[in-house]
Short mmCIF file of C-alpha atoms in Angstrom, two decimals:
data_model
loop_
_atom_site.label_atom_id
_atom_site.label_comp_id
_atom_site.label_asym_id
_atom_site.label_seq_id
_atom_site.Cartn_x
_atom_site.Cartn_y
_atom_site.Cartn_z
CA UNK B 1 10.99 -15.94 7.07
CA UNK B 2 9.32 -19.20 5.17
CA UNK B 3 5.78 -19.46 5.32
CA UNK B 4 4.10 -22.60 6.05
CA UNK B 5 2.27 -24.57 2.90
CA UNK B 6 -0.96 -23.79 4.60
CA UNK B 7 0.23 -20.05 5.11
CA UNK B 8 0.99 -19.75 1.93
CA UNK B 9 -2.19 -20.99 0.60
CA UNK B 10 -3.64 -18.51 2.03
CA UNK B 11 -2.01 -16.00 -0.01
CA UNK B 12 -3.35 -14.32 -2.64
CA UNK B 13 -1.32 -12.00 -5.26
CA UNK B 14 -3.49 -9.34 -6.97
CA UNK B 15 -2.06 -7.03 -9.59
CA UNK B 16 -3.56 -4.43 -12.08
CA UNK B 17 -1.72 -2.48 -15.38
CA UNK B 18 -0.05 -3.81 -18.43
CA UNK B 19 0.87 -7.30 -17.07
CA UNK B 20 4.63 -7.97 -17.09
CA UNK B 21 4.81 -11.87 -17.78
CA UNK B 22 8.72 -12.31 -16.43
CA UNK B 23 7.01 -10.71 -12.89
CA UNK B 24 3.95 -12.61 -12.95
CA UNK B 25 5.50 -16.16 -13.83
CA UNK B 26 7.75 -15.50 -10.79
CA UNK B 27 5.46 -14.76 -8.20
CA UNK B 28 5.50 -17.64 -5.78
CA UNK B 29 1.62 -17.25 -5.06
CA UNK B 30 -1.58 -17.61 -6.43
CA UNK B 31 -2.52 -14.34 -8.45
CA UNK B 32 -4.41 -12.69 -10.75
CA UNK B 33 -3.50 -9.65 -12.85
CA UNK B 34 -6.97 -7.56 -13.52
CA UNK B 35 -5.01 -5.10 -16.42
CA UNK B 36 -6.33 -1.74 -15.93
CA UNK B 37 -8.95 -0.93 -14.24
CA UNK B 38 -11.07 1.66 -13.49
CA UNK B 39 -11.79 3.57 -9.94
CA UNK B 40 -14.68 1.92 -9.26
CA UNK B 41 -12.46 -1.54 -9.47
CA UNK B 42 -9.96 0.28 -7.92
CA UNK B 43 -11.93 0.67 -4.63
CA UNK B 44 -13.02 -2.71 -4.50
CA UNK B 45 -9.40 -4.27 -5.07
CA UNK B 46 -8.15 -2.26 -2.12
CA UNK B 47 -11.09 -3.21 -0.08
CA UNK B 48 -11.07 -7.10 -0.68
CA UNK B 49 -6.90 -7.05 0.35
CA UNK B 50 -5.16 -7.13 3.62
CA UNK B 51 -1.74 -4.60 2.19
CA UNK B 52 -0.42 -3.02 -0.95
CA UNK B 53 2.69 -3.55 -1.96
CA UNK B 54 4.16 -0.85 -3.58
CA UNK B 55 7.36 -1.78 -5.26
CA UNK B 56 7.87 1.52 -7.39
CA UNK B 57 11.32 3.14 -6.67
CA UNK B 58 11.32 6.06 -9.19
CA UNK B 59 7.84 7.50 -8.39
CA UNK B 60 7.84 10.60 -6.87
CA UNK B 61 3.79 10.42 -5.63
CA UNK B 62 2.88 6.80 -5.82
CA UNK B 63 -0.77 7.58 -5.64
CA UNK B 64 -1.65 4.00 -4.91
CA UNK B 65 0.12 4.77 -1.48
CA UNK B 66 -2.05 7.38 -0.98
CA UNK B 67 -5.41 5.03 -2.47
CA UNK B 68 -4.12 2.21 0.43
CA UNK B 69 -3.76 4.42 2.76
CA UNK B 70 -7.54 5.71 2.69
CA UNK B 71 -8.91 2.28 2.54
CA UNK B 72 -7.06 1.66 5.63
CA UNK B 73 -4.78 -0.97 4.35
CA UNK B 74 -1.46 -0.88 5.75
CA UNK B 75 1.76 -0.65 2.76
CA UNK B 76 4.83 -2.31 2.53
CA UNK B 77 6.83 0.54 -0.22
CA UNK B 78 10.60 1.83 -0.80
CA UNK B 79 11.54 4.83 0.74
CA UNK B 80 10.87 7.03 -1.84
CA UNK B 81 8.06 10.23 -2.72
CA UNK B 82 4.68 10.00 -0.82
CA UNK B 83 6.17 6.72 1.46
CA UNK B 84 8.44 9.24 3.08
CA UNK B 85 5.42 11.46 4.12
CA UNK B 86 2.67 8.59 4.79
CA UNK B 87 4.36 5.59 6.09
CA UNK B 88 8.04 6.15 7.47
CA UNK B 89 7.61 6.51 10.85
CA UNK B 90 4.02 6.76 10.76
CA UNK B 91 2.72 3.70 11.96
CA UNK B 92 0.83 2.65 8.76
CA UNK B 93 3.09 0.54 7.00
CA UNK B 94 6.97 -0.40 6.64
CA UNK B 95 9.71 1.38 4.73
CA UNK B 96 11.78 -0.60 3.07
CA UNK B 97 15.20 0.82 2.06
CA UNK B 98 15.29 1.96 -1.75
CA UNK B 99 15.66 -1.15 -4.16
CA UNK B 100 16.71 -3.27 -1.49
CA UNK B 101 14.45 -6.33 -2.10
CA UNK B 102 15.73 -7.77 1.32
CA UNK B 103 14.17 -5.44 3.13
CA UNK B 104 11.29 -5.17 1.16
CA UNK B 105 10.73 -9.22 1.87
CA UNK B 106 11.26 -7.86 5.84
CA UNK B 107 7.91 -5.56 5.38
CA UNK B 108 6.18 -8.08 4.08
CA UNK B 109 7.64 -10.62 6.73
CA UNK B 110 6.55 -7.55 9.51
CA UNK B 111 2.72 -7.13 7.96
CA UNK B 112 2.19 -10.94 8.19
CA UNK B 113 3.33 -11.52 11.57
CA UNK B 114 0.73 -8.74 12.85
CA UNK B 115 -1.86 -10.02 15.12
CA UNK B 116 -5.43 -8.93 14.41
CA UNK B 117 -5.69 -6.37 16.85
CA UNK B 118 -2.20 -4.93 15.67
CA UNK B 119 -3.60 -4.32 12.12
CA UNK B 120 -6.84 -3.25 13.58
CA UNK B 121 -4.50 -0.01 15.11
CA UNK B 122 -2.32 0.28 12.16
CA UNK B 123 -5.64 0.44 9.66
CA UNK B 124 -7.06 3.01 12.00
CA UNK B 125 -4.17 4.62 11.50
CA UNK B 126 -4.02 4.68 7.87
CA UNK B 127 -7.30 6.15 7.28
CA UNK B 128 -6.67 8.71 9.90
CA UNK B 129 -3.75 9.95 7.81
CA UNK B 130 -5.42 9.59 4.80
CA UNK B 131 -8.18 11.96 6.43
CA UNK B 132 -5.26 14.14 7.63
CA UNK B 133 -2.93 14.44 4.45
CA UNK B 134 -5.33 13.44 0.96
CA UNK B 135 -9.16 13.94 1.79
CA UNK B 136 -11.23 16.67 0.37
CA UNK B 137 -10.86 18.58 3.23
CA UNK B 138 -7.38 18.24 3.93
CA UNK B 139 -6.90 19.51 0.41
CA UNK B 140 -9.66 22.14 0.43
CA UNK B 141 -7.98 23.87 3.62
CA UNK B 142 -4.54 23.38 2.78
CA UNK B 143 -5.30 25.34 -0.34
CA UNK B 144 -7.12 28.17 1.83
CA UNK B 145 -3.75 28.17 3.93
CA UNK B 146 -1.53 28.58 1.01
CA UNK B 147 -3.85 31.41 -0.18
CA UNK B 148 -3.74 32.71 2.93
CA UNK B 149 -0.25 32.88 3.32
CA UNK B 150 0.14 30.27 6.14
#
C-alpha cells in the first residue's frame, strides 16, 4: 500500500552503525543515521519511535529485537533467530518471510494501519514478553532452573 504525501511526511527513518550510503540514499523518507551509539542513546532512540525494523537475515539473536521488544515497540523482522521466539505468533510484531522484501513492505504496511488502541495492546504485549523472556529476572531464574535441573 502507497501512503499519502501527508502520511508520508509523517515518517521518520532513524538508523544507527556504520552508515551504508547506497541504503541511506534509497530510503524514500526523511532520516537520520546517528552512527554508533551508546546504550544510553540506545534507550532514547527506541523510546522516541513507534517500531523497529529489523532487516537482518543472518543474525541468529538480533538483540535489537530483544531492545524493541522491552521498550514496548512493536517489530517488523525476517523470520529468523530471536524473531522466531519473540514475535511469530506472539502478538508483538510481524514476521516477514526470510529475505522476502515483499513481505517485509506487508509488516510495515500491517504496523501502520494499526489504530491507537491496537498498538496500545500490542506494546503491552511487547514489554510483557520482554519481562517474560530477557529481564533480569527472567534470566536470573532461568539460570536457577538450569542449575537445578529443570
Amino acid at each position: 500500500a502507497s501512503l499519502s504525501p501527508d502520511d508520508r511526511n509523517n515518517v521518520e527513518v532513524i538508523t544507527a552503525g556504520i552508515p551504508d550510503e547506497s541504503i541511506i540514499r534509497n530510503i524514500p523518507f526523511r532520516n537520520r543515521n546517528f552512527g554508533y551509539v551508546d546504550i544510553y542513546k540506545l534507550a532514547k532512540m527506541f523510546g522516541a519511535s513507534d517500531v523497529y525494523l529489523s532487516g537482518a537475515v543472518i543474525d541468529a539473536g538480533p538483540m535489537m529485537v530483544n531492545q524493541a521488544l522491552s521498550s514496548g515497540i512493536p517489530v517488523v523482522a525476517f523470520q529468523i533467530g530471536t524473531a522466531l521466539e519473540v514475535i511469530k505468533d506472539q502478538g508483538t510484531g510481524y514476521c516477514a518471510k526470510t529475505a522476502d522484501s515483499a513481505d517485509f513492505a506487508n509488516g510495515i504496511s500491517w504496523w501502520y494501519g494499526l489504530t491507537g488502541a491496537e498498538y496500545g495492546k500490542i506494546s503491552e504485549k511487547c514489554r510483557e514478553k520482554a519481562l517474560r523472556t530477557t529481564s533480569y529476572s527472567a534470566c536470573v531464574n532461568r539460570i536457577i532452573d538450569i542449575y537445578n535441573g529443570r
